[in-house]
Amino acid sequence: MKNIFIPVLIFLLVSCNKVIEPEAPEKIFEKYKSGVVLIASQYYYEVYADGGTYYYSPGTEKKLFFKKDEVLNNLSFSTGTGFIISQKGEIITNNHVVNHKDENYKIEIVNFYENAKSTILYDVRMYNDTIDQIKSTYYQYSDQMEYYEKQDYEKRYDFVIDKKNFLIDLYQRIENIDLSNPNSKLIIHKLGVAYNDTHVTEFDDLQECIVVKTSENEKIDLALIQTKNKSFNTKPSFIFNFKDNNPNIIENPEKNKERNIKNPIKINEDVFMIGFNRGFSLANTKQGIKSQFTSGKISQENDGERILYTIPTLEGSSGSPIVDKWGNLVGVNFAKITNSQNFSFGVPVNEVKKFYEE
C-alpha cells in the first residue's frame, strides 16, 4: 500500500516555502489610483494694519485690493494632491496645500504706499508749476484783463491750491500710517477635490471639502481634510491604510515579519508616487483628469522627520502618497531639493499615522 501522506507532506513543505513576488508597478498604479485625488483651492488674505483692512491675493497681477468685492473677483488658485484614508470622506495631504503661507503682503503694502507718495510728490510739483504759470500770467497781463477774466484766473488759482493742499494732507496721512506690525488671516474661499477619470471644467465640478486639522509641528507638513457630506461622490476602489500589505506575512509568517513602521523601508529600495504634477495642466485629458505614476529609490535613511528619494516631482505633487513595491504607504511627498528635479522629501509614514490617529 502506497503511503499517501508523503505527497501531502511534500505539498505542505512547498507551500510553506512559497514566496510571493510583488506585483508589477503598473498593477499597483491601477489598484491605488482611485484613492488619490487632486486638491484645488481658491483663497486670499485679509490683512490688518494700523486699524485698516486690506485684501491680498498673491496669485493675481494686482495682488493688493481695498474692497472685498474686488478680491473675490481676483482669487488666488492652487492645486495639490491628497489620498483617501477612510470611508468617511477623509483625505490626507500637506499642510501647505491647504494652509498657504505668504507674507509678501508686507512688501506689497509698503510698495503701494511708497508708490502712492511718489505719485503725490510728482502731482504736487506739477500743481506748483501750474500755480507759478497762473501767477506769472496774471501779474503780467492783469492790467489788460476784463473783470471776468481776472475772476476766472483767481478761481483757477484757488482750485489748484486746494488740489495741492489736499495732496499734501494726503501725503502726511500716509506718512503717519503705522506699517510696522501688520498681520493677516488666510481665507479659503473654496476647497475641493477631483477624482481620477472624472471631467472637470469649472471649480463647481469639484467636491467641496473643509480642513479638519493641520499639524502643529512645522516640520511635519500634514493636513487632514474631509468632504462636506462625509462621503465620496466618486466611490474609490481603494482606501489607503497603515498596514503591511506584503502577502508573504500571511502565507509564511515564520519567515516574514510585519514591517517596522518606524523604519519601513531601506536604502536603495524602489518607491513609487501617484500624484497630480502641475495640477490640471497635466491632469486634463480627453478621458478626464488622470494622475501620474513616477518612481525612484530611497536615497537617504529615515531621520524620523523626513525621507529622501529620487522621485522627480513638480508643483502640484505635494501631498502625494509614496508607496513601496508592496503598495505599502511609506510617506507623503512634501518638498523637493531646490534646483533639482530628482531628489524629493516625504513625511515618514509613522508620523502620518500618529498625526491621523491622535
mmCIF file of C-alpha atoms in Angstrom:
data_model
loop_
_atom_site.group_PDB
_atom_site.id
_atom_site.type_symbol
_atom_site.label_atom_id
_atom_site.label_comp_id
_atom_site.label_asym_id
_atom_site.label_seq_id
_atom_site.Cartn_x
_atom_site.Cartn_y
_atom_site.Cartn_z
ATOM 1 C CA MET A 1 0.000 0.000 0.000
ATOM 2 C CA LYS A 2 1.334 3.378 -1.022
ATOM 3 C CA ASN A 3 1.976 5.998 1.595
ATOM 4 C CA ILE A 4 -0.481 8.750 0.599
ATOM 5 C CA PHE A 5 0.859 11.089 3.290
ATOM 6 C CA ILE A 6 4.188 11.672 1.503
ATOM 7 C CA PRO A 7 2.750 13.757 -1.404
ATOM 8 C CA VAL A 8 0.638 15.731 1.067
ATOM 9 C CA LEU A 9 3.704 16.375 3.225
ATOM 10 C CA ILE A 10 5.714 17.484 0.186
ATOM 11 C CA PHE A 11 2.881 19.826 -0.824
ATOM 12 C CA LEU A 12 2.770 21.344 2.624
ATOM 13 C CA LEU A 13 6.529 21.847 2.695
ATOM 14 C CA VAL A 14 6.444 23.504 -0.743
ATOM 15 C CA SER A 15 3.530 25.699 0.347
ATOM 16 C CA CYS A 16 5.421 26.812 3.432
ATOM 17 C CA ASN A 17 8.394 27.833 1.318
ATOM 18 C CA LYS A 18 6.332 29.569 -1.335
ATOM 19 C CA VAL A 19 7.459 33.145 -1.940
ATOM 20 C CA ILE A 20 5.001 35.605 -3.464
ATOM 21 C CA GLU A 21 6.656 38.211 -5.648
ATOM 22 C CA PRO A 22 5.487 41.851 -5.700
ATOM 23 C CA GLU A 23 3.040 42.867 -8.387
ATOM 24 C CA ALA A 24 4.279 44.825 -11.382
ATOM 25 C CA PRO A 25 4.357 48.617 -10.723
ATOM 26 C CA GLU A 26 1.573 49.221 -13.239
ATOM 27 C CA LYS A 27 -0.657 46.872 -11.223
ATOM 28 C CA ILE A 28 -0.012 48.945 -8.101
ATOM 29 C CA PHE A 29 -0.986 52.075 -10.017
ATOM 30 C CA GLU A 30 -4.193 50.521 -11.362
ATOM 31 C CA LYS A 31 -5.158 49.318 -7.893
ATOM 32 C CA TYR A 32 -4.358 52.509 -5.969
ATOM 33 C CA LYS A 33 -5.064 55.400 -8.344
ATOM 34 C CA SER A 34 -8.750 55.727 -7.395
ATOM 35 C CA GLY A 35 -7.631 56.503 -3.839
ATOM 36 C CA VAL A 36 -5.669 59.587 -4.942
ATOM 37 C CA VAL A 37 -7.385 62.941 -5.530
ATOM 38 C CA LEU A 38 -6.481 66.314 -6.973
ATOM 39 C CA ILE A 39 -6.981 69.122 -4.446
ATOM 40 C CA ALA A 40 -7.738 72.666 -5.566
ATOM 41 C CA SER A 41 -8.365 75.819 -3.560
ATOM 42 C CA GLN A 42 -9.343 79.433 -4.111
ATOM 43 C CA TYR A 43 -8.072 81.780 -1.432
ATOM 44 C CA TYR A 44 -6.984 85.262 -0.372
ATOM 45 C CA TYR A 45 -5.760 87.026 2.767
ATOM 46 C CA GLU A 46 -7.352 89.632 4.958
ATOM 47 C CA VAL A 47 -4.547 91.936 6.076
ATOM 48 C CA TYR A 48 -4.813 94.227 9.088
ATOM 49 C CA ALA A 49 -2.527 97.230 9.520
ATOM 50 C CA ASP A 50 -2.988 100.406 11.581
ATOM 51 C CA GLY A 51 -6.721 99.828 12.013
ATOM 52 C CA GLY A 52 -7.335 99.278 8.302
ATOM 53 C CA THR A 53 -8.246 96.121 6.363
ATOM 54 C CA TYR A 54 -6.644 95.202 3.060
ATOM 55 C CA TYR A 55 -7.094 92.180 0.807
ATOM 56 C CA TYR A 56 -4.119 90.338 -0.622
ATOM 57 C CA SER A 57 -4.264 87.800 -3.457
ATOM 58 C CA PRO A 58 -0.692 86.710 -4.315
ATOM 59 C CA GLY A 59 -1.597 84.775 -7.448
ATOM 60 C CA THR A 60 -3.008 87.801 -9.284
ATOM 61 C CA GLU A 61 -1.349 90.635 -11.141
ATOM 62 C CA LYS A 62 -2.597 93.458 -8.915
ATOM 63 C CA LYS A 63 -2.178 91.493 -5.635
ATOM 64 C CA LEU A 64 -3.388 94.215 -3.235
ATOM 65 C CA PHE A 65 -7.043 95.281 -3.022
ATOM 66 C CA PHE A 66 -9.040 97.640 -0.805
ATOM 67 C CA LYS A 67 -12.516 96.190 -1.238
ATOM 68 C CA LYS A 68 -13.683 92.643 -0.560
ATOM 69 C CA ASP A 69 -15.731 92.570 -3.756
ATOM 70 C CA GLU A 70 -12.569 93.285 -5.734
ATOM 71 C CA VAL A 71 -10.556 90.452 -4.234
ATOM 72 C CA LEU A 72 -13.444 87.996 -4.697
ATOM 73 C CA ASN A 73 -13.125 88.681 -8.416
ATOM 74 C CA ASN A 74 -9.352 88.143 -8.214
ATOM 75 C CA LEU A 75 -8.919 84.993 -6.115
ATOM 76 C CA SER A 76 -5.658 83.076 -5.982
ATOM 77 C CA PHE A 77 -5.704 79.445 -7.114
ATOM 78 C CA SER A 78 -3.513 76.479 -6.203
ATOM 79 C CA THR A 79 -3.521 72.712 -6.547
ATOM 80 C CA GLY A 80 -2.034 69.750 -4.725
ATOM 81 C CA THR A 81 -2.605 66.052 -4.205
ATOM 82 C CA GLY A 82 -4.203 64.021 -1.433
ATOM 83 C CA PHE A 83 -5.089 60.406 -0.733
ATOM 84 C CA ILE A 84 -8.206 58.860 0.760
ATOM 85 C CA ILE A 85 -7.685 57.425 4.231
ATOM 86 C CA SER A 86 -11.225 56.438 5.326
ATOM 87 C CA GLN A 87 -14.779 55.821 4.135
ATOM 88 C CA LYS A 88 -15.851 58.976 5.985
ATOM 89 C CA GLY A 89 -14.602 61.362 3.297
ATOM 90 C CA GLU A 90 -11.226 61.892 4.981
ATOM 91 C CA ILE A 91 -8.167 62.796 2.915
ATOM 92 C CA ILE A 92 -4.548 63.343 3.949
ATOM 93 C CA THR A 93 -2.414 65.966 2.241
ATOM 94 C CA ASN A 94 0.246 68.563 3.117
ATOM 95 C CA ASN A 95 -0.397 71.487 5.433
ATOM 96 C CA HIS A 96 0.982 73.891 2.830
ATOM 97 C CA VAL A 97 -1.537 72.642 0.245
ATOM 98 C CA VAL A 98 -4.472 73.969 2.304
ATOM 99 C CA ASN A 99 -2.731 76.461 4.595
ATOM 100 C CA HIS A 100 -0.814 78.724 2.251
ATOM 101 C CA LYS A 101 1.801 80.906 3.906
ATOM 102 C CA ASP A 102 2.730 84.087 2.111
ATOM 103 C CA GLU A 103 3.977 87.137 3.992
ATOM 104 C CA ASN A 104 4.807 89.147 0.878
ATOM 105 C CA TYR A 105 1.728 91.225 1.660
ATOM 106 C CA LYS A 106 4.051 93.275 3.904
ATOM 107 C CA ILE A 107 6.163 94.201 0.896
ATOM 108 C CA GLU A 108 3.088 94.846 -1.260
ATOM 109 C CA ILE A 109 1.569 97.284 1.253
ATOM 110 C CA VAL A 110 4.836 99.177 1.750
ATOM 111 C CA ASN A 111 5.420 99.335 -2.012
ATOM 112 C CA PHE A 112 1.873 100.550 -2.606
ATOM 113 C CA TYR A 113 2.236 103.459 -0.212
ATOM 114 C CA GLU A 114 5.755 104.291 -1.397
ATOM 115 C CA ASN A 115 4.461 104.437 -4.968
ATOM 116 C CA ALA A 116 1.491 106.494 -3.804
ATOM 117 C CA LYS A 117 3.822 109.006 -2.112
ATOM 118 C CA SER A 118 5.983 109.229 -5.227
ATOM 119 C CA THR A 119 2.887 109.883 -7.343
ATOM 120 C CA ILE A 120 1.675 112.538 -4.888
ATOM 121 C CA LEU A 121 5.037 114.329 -4.906
ATOM 122 C CA TYR A 122 5.046 114.311 -8.698
ATOM 123 C CA ASP A 123 1.500 115.735 -8.819
ATOM 124 C CA VAL A 124 2.377 118.399 -6.217
ATOM 125 C CA ARG A 125 5.319 119.514 -8.386
ATOM 126 C CA MET A 126 3.014 119.691 -11.402
ATOM 127 C CA TYR A 127 0.497 121.777 -9.415
ATOM 128 C CA ASN A 128 3.322 124.076 -8.286
ATOM 129 C CA ASP A 129 4.298 124.622 -11.918
ATOM 130 C CA THR A 130 0.671 125.373 -12.786
ATOM 131 C CA ILE A 131 0.410 127.798 -9.857
ATOM 132 C CA ASP A 132 3.572 129.601 -10.990
ATOM 133 C CA GLN A 133 2.218 129.857 -14.543
ATOM 134 C CA ILE A 134 -1.127 131.240 -13.360
ATOM 135 C CA LYS A 135 0.568 133.806 -11.104
ATOM 136 C CA SER A 136 3.036 134.851 -13.801
ATOM 137 C CA THR A 137 0.334 135.311 -16.423
ATOM 138 C CA TYR A 138 -1.941 137.134 -14.000
ATOM 139 C CA TYR A 139 0.730 139.630 -12.868
ATOM 140 C CA GLN A 140 1.897 140.232 -16.388
ATOM 141 C CA TYR A 141 -1.478 140.765 -18.024
ATOM 142 C CA SER A 142 -3.872 141.640 -15.193
ATOM 143 C CA ASP A 143 -3.947 145.329 -16.234
ATOM 144 C CA GLN A 144 -5.265 144.299 -19.626
ATOM 145 C CA MET A 145 -7.812 141.757 -18.350
ATOM 146 C CA GLU A 146 -11.519 142.220 -18.062
ATOM 147 C CA TYR A 147 -13.107 141.698 -14.643
ATOM 148 C CA TYR A 148 -14.463 138.267 -15.587
ATOM 149 C CA GLU A 149 -11.044 137.157 -16.887
ATOM 150 C CA LYS A 150 -9.450 138.092 -13.589
ATOM 151 C CA GLN A 151 -12.160 136.165 -11.749
ATOM 152 C CA ASP A 152 -11.504 133.142 -13.920
ATOM 153 C CA TYR A 153 -7.769 133.219 -13.134
ATOM 154 C CA GLU A 154 -8.447 133.640 -9.432
ATOM 155 C CA LYS A 155 -10.840 130.652 -9.452
ATOM 156 C CA ARG A 156 -8.302 128.504 -11.312
ATOM 157 C CA TYR A 157 -5.629 129.560 -8.823
ATOM 158 C CA ASP A 158 -7.811 128.677 -5.813
ATOM 159 C CA PHE A 159 -8.787 125.351 -7.425
ATOM 160 C CA VAL A 160 -5.156 124.310 -7.987
ATOM 161 C CA ILE A 161 -4.158 125.456 -4.480
ATOM 162 C CA ASP A 162 -6.950 123.319 -2.990
ATOM 163 C CA LYS A 163 -5.826 120.288 -5.031
ATOM 164 C CA LYS A 164 -2.228 120.776 -3.947
ATOM 165 C CA ASN A 165 -3.186 121.172 -0.268
ATOM 166 C CA PHE A 166 -5.350 118.058 -0.454
ATOM 167 C CA LEU A 167 -2.381 116.061 -1.775
ATOM 168 C CA ILE A 168 -0.045 117.467 0.866
ATOM 169 C CA ASP A 169 -2.543 116.458 3.555
ATOM 170 C CA LEU A 170 -2.908 113.009 1.969
ATOM 171 C CA TYR A 171 0.868 112.597 1.897
ATOM 172 C CA GLN A 172 1.053 113.443 5.587
ATOM 173 C CA ARG A 173 -1.666 110.939 6.435
ATOM 174 C CA ILE A 174 0.198 108.201 4.543
ATOM 175 C CA GLU A 175 3.385 109.123 6.388
ATOM 176 C CA ASN A 176 1.561 108.588 9.678
ATOM 177 C CA ILE A 177 0.273 105.098 8.792
ATOM 178 C CA ASP A 178 1.951 102.517 11.017
ATOM 179 C CA LEU A 179 3.006 99.555 8.865
ATOM 180 C CA SER A 180 5.474 98.173 11.381
ATOM 181 C CA ASN A 181 3.327 95.292 12.592
ATOM 182 C CA PRO A 182 0.756 94.111 10.036
ATOM 183 C CA ASN A 183 -0.865 90.697 10.361
ATOM 184 C CA SER A 184 -3.011 88.565 8.110
ATOM 185 C CA LYS A 185 -5.642 85.843 8.065
ATOM 186 C CA LEU A 186 -5.908 83.229 5.326
ATOM 187 C CA ILE A 187 -9.407 82.970 3.874
ATOM 188 C CA ILE A 188 -10.115 79.769 1.934
ATOM 189 C CA HIS A 189 -12.943 80.782 -0.342
ATOM 190 C CA LYS A 190 -13.411 77.279 -1.773
ATOM 191 C CA LEU A 191 -11.644 73.959 -1.268
ATOM 192 C CA GLY A 192 -12.466 70.906 -3.330
ATOM 193 C CA VAL A 193 -11.257 67.587 -4.719
ATOM 194 C CA ALA A 194 -11.440 65.963 -8.132
ATOM 195 C CA TYR A 195 -11.236 62.243 -8.806
ATOM 196 C CA ASN A 196 -9.300 60.198 -11.343
ATOM 197 C CA ASP A 197 -11.115 59.663 -14.645
ATOM 198 C CA THR A 198 -13.710 62.380 -13.998
ATOM 199 C CA HIS A 199 -14.246 65.502 -16.090
ATOM 200 C CA VAL A 200 -13.632 68.923 -14.537
ATOM 201 C CA THR A 201 -14.451 72.088 -16.482
ATOM 202 C CA GLU A 202 -15.036 74.544 -13.627
ATOM 203 C CA PHE A 203 -14.449 74.815 -9.891
ATOM 204 C CA ASP A 204 -18.024 73.811 -9.068
ATOM 205 C CA ASP A 205 -17.323 70.373 -10.575
ATOM 206 C CA LEU A 206 -15.103 69.607 -7.559
ATOM 207 C CA GLN A 207 -16.493 68.042 -4.394
ATOM 208 C CA GLU A 208 -16.337 70.632 -1.623
ATOM 209 C CA CYS A 209 -14.176 69.959 1.444
ATOM 210 C CA ILE A 210 -13.227 71.522 4.760
ATOM 211 C CA VAL A 211 -9.957 71.492 6.676
ATOM 212 C CA VAL A 212 -10.311 69.252 9.740
ATOM 213 C CA LYS A 213 -6.859 69.758 11.238
ATOM 214 C CA THR A 214 -3.268 70.644 10.415
ATOM 215 C CA SER A 215 -0.053 69.528 12.069
ATOM 216 C CA GLU A 216 1.093 71.674 14.972
ATOM 217 C CA ASN A 217 4.690 70.623 14.264
ATOM 218 C CA GLU A 218 6.057 72.828 11.474
ATOM 219 C CA LYS A 219 8.485 70.077 10.449
ATOM 220 C CA ILE A 220 5.617 67.612 9.876
ATOM 221 C CA ASP A 221 3.868 69.031 6.827
ATOM 222 C CA LEU A 222 0.476 67.327 7.082
ATOM 223 C CA ALA A 223 -3.205 68.216 6.978
ATOM 224 C CA LEU A 224 -6.461 66.278 7.173
ATOM 225 C CA ILE A 225 -9.386 67.449 5.070
ATOM 226 C CA GLN A 226 -12.848 65.972 4.708
ATOM 227 C CA THR A 227 -15.648 66.198 2.190
ATOM 228 C CA LYS A 228 -18.528 68.270 3.495
ATOM 229 C CA ASN A 229 -21.018 65.422 3.216
ATOM 230 C CA LYS A 230 -18.508 62.943 4.756
ATOM 231 C CA SER A 231 -18.712 60.634 1.760
ATOM 232 C CA PHE A 232 -17.271 60.494 -1.747
ATOM 233 C CA ASN A 233 -19.161 61.499 -4.880
ATOM 234 C CA THR A 234 -16.964 59.044 -6.771
ATOM 235 C CA LYS A 235 -16.516 55.913 -4.701
ATOM 236 C CA PRO A 236 -12.854 54.804 -4.551
ATOM 237 C CA SER A 237 -11.981 51.153 -5.141
ATOM 238 C CA PHE A 238 -9.020 51.501 -2.773
ATOM 239 C CA ILE A 239 -8.533 53.298 0.529
ATOM 240 C CA PHE A 240 -5.019 53.822 1.867
ATOM 241 C CA ASN A 241 -4.042 52.358 5.243
ATOM 242 C CA PHE A 242 -1.056 51.874 7.514
ATOM 243 C CA LYS A 243 -0.935 48.077 7.296
ATOM 244 C CA ASP A 244 1.805 45.903 5.811
ATOM 245 C CA ASN A 245 0.321 44.607 2.548
ATOM 246 C CA ASN A 246 3.091 42.055 1.909
ATOM 247 C CA PRO A 247 1.138 38.779 1.384
ATOM 248 C CA ASN A 248 4.137 36.698 2.489
ATOM 249 C CA ILE A 249 3.408 37.724 6.078
ATOM 250 C CA ILE A 250 0.183 35.736 5.942
ATOM 251 C CA GLU A 251 1.444 32.940 3.691
ATOM 252 C CA ASN A 252 4.672 32.322 5.566
ATOM 253 C CA PRO A 253 4.632 34.226 8.894
ATOM 254 C CA GLU A 254 7.605 32.300 10.291
ATOM 255 C CA LYS A 255 9.958 33.721 7.691
ATOM 256 C CA ASN A 256 8.315 37.115 7.122
ATOM 257 C CA LYS A 257 7.730 39.609 9.889
ATOM 258 C CA GLU A 258 5.488 42.636 9.647
ATOM 259 C CA ARG A 259 7.391 45.790 8.761
ATOM 260 C CA ASN A 260 8.636 48.181 11.417
ATOM 261 C CA ILE A 261 6.532 51.249 10.702
ATOM 262 C CA LYS A 262 9.208 53.475 12.267
ATOM 263 C CA ASN A 263 11.719 52.241 9.704
ATOM 264 C CA PRO A 264 9.601 50.628 6.990
ATOM 265 C CA ILE A 265 11.985 50.786 4.041
ATOM 266 C CA LYS A 266 15.697 50.511 3.364
ATOM 267 C CA ILE A 267 18.251 52.406 1.301
ATOM 268 C CA ASN A 268 18.009 51.847 -2.459
ATOM 269 C CA GLU A 269 14.597 50.156 -2.318
ATOM 270 C CA ASP A 270 12.083 51.057 -5.023
ATOM 271 C CA VAL A 271 9.366 53.578 -4.228
ATOM 272 C CA PHE A 272 6.514 54.973 -6.310
ATOM 273 C CA MET A 273 4.426 58.132 -6.255
ATOM 274 C CA ILE A 274 0.886 58.677 -7.507
ATOM 275 C CA GLY A 275 0.129 62.377 -7.838
ATOM 276 C CA PHE A 276 -1.006 65.325 -9.895
ATOM 277 C CA ASN A 277 2.176 67.082 -11.007
ATOM 278 C CA ARG A 278 1.358 70.577 -12.325
ATOM 279 C CA GLY A 279 -2.278 70.153 -11.319
ATOM 280 C CA PHE A 280 -4.878 70.433 -14.063
ATOM 281 C CA SER A 281 -2.364 71.424 -16.751
ATOM 282 C CA LEU A 282 -1.016 67.854 -16.896
ATOM 283 C CA ALA A 283 -4.024 66.021 -15.464
ATOM 284 C CA ASN A 284 -6.594 67.095 -18.053
ATOM 285 C CA THR A 285 -7.105 64.531 -20.822
ATOM 286 C CA LYS A 286 -9.924 63.669 -23.210
ATOM 287 C CA GLN A 287 -10.964 60.896 -20.819
ATOM 288 C CA GLY A 288 -10.994 63.185 -17.762
ATOM 289 C CA ILE A 289 -8.303 64.056 -15.251
ATOM 290 C CA LYS A 290 -5.595 61.460 -14.757
ATOM 291 C CA SER A 291 -2.843 61.221 -12.135
ATOM 292 C CA GLN A 292 0.776 60.393 -12.943
ATOM 293 C CA PHE A 293 2.845 57.466 -11.708
ATOM 294 C CA THR A 294 6.544 58.087 -11.068
ATOM 295 C CA SER A 295 9.277 56.009 -9.485
ATOM 296 C CA GLY A 296 12.637 56.264 -7.759
ATOM 297 C CA LYS A 297 14.692 54.832 -4.932
ATOM 298 C CA ILE A 298 15.203 55.629 -1.269
ATOM 299 C CA SER A 299 18.442 57.634 -1.186
ATOM 300 C CA GLN A 300 18.811 58.535 2.491
ATOM 301 C CA GLU A 301 17.964 56.864 5.775
ATOM 302 C CA ASN A 302 14.798 57.977 7.543
ATOM 303 C CA ASP A 303 15.668 60.534 10.241
ATOM 304 C CA GLY A 304 12.217 60.430 11.846
ATOM 305 C CA GLU A 305 11.018 63.661 10.238
ATOM 306 C CA ARG A 306 11.638 63.072 6.546
ATOM 307 C CA ILE A 307 12.678 60.521 3.971
ATOM 308 C CA LEU A 308 14.649 61.317 0.812
ATOM 309 C CA TYR A 309 14.045 59.603 -2.529
ATOM 310 C CA THR A 310 14.948 60.045 -6.184
ATOM 311 C CA ILE A 311 11.410 60.569 -7.473
ATOM 312 C CA PRO A 312 11.146 63.617 -9.759
ATOM 313 C CA THR A 313 8.376 65.986 -8.621
ATOM 314 C CA LEU A 314 6.760 69.206 -9.798
ATOM 315 C CA GLU A 315 4.422 71.683 -8.117
ATOM 316 C CA GLY A 316 1.062 70.017 -7.578
ATOM 317 C CA SER A 317 2.588 66.757 -6.336
ATOM 318 C CA SER A 318 2.590 67.963 -2.728
ATOM 319 C CA GLY A 319 0.538 65.552 -0.625
ATOM 320 C CA SER A 320 1.066 62.569 -2.937
ATOM 321 C CA PRO A 321 1.360 59.120 -1.336
ATOM 322 C CA ILE A 322 4.732 57.369 -1.600
ATOM 323 C CA VAL A 323 4.412 53.567 -1.643
ATOM 324 C CA ASP A 324 6.838 50.651 -1.794
ATOM 325 C CA LYS A 325 6.845 47.581 -4.063
ATOM 326 C CA TRP A 326 4.039 46.007 -1.995
ATOM 327 C CA GLY A 327 1.900 49.122 -2.141
ATOM 328 C CA ASN A 328 2.611 49.949 1.491
ATOM 329 C CA LEU A 329 2.370 53.623 2.376
ATOM 330 C CA VAL A 330 5.868 54.803 3.325
ATOM 331 C CA GLY A 331 5.465 58.584 3.216
ATOM 332 C CA VAL A 332 3.723 61.709 1.981
ATOM 333 C CA ASN A 333 5.579 63.864 -0.532
ATOM 334 C CA PHE A 334 6.048 67.463 0.611
ATOM 335 C CA ALA A 335 9.096 69.109 -0.995
ATOM 336 C CA LYS A 336 11.920 68.801 -3.464
ATOM 337 C CA ILE A 337 15.504 69.958 -3.234
ATOM 338 C CA THR A 338 15.870 73.386 -4.868
ATOM 339 C CA ASN A 339 17.238 73.321 -8.425
ATOM 340 C CA SER A 340 16.849 69.555 -8.549
ATOM 341 C CA GLN A 341 14.186 67.509 -10.308
ATOM 342 C CA ASN A 342 15.392 64.194 -8.930
ATOM 343 C CA PHE A 343 15.524 64.473 -5.139
ATOM 344 C CA SER A 344 12.380 64.935 -3.076
ATOM 345 C CA PHE A 345 11.326 64.688 0.567
ATOM 346 C CA GLY A 346 8.413 62.895 2.200
ATOM 347 C CA VAL A 347 6.895 62.814 5.678
ATOM 348 C CA PRO A 348 7.553 59.285 7.059
ATOM 349 C CA VAL A 349 4.529 57.000 7.411
ATOM 350 C CA ASN A 350 4.975 56.699 11.185
ATOM 351 C CA GLU A 351 4.433 60.454 11.559
ATOM 352 C CA VAL A 352 1.470 60.273 9.202
ATOM 353 C CA LYS A 353 -0.117 57.544 11.322
ATOM 354 C CA LYS A 354 0.454 59.498 14.562
ATOM 355 C CA PHE A 355 -0.991 62.658 13.019
ATOM 356 C CA TYR A 356 -4.100 60.894 11.720
ATOM 357 C CA GLU A 357 -4.821 58.885 14.854
ATOM 358 C CA GLU A 358 -4.105 61.497 17.531
#
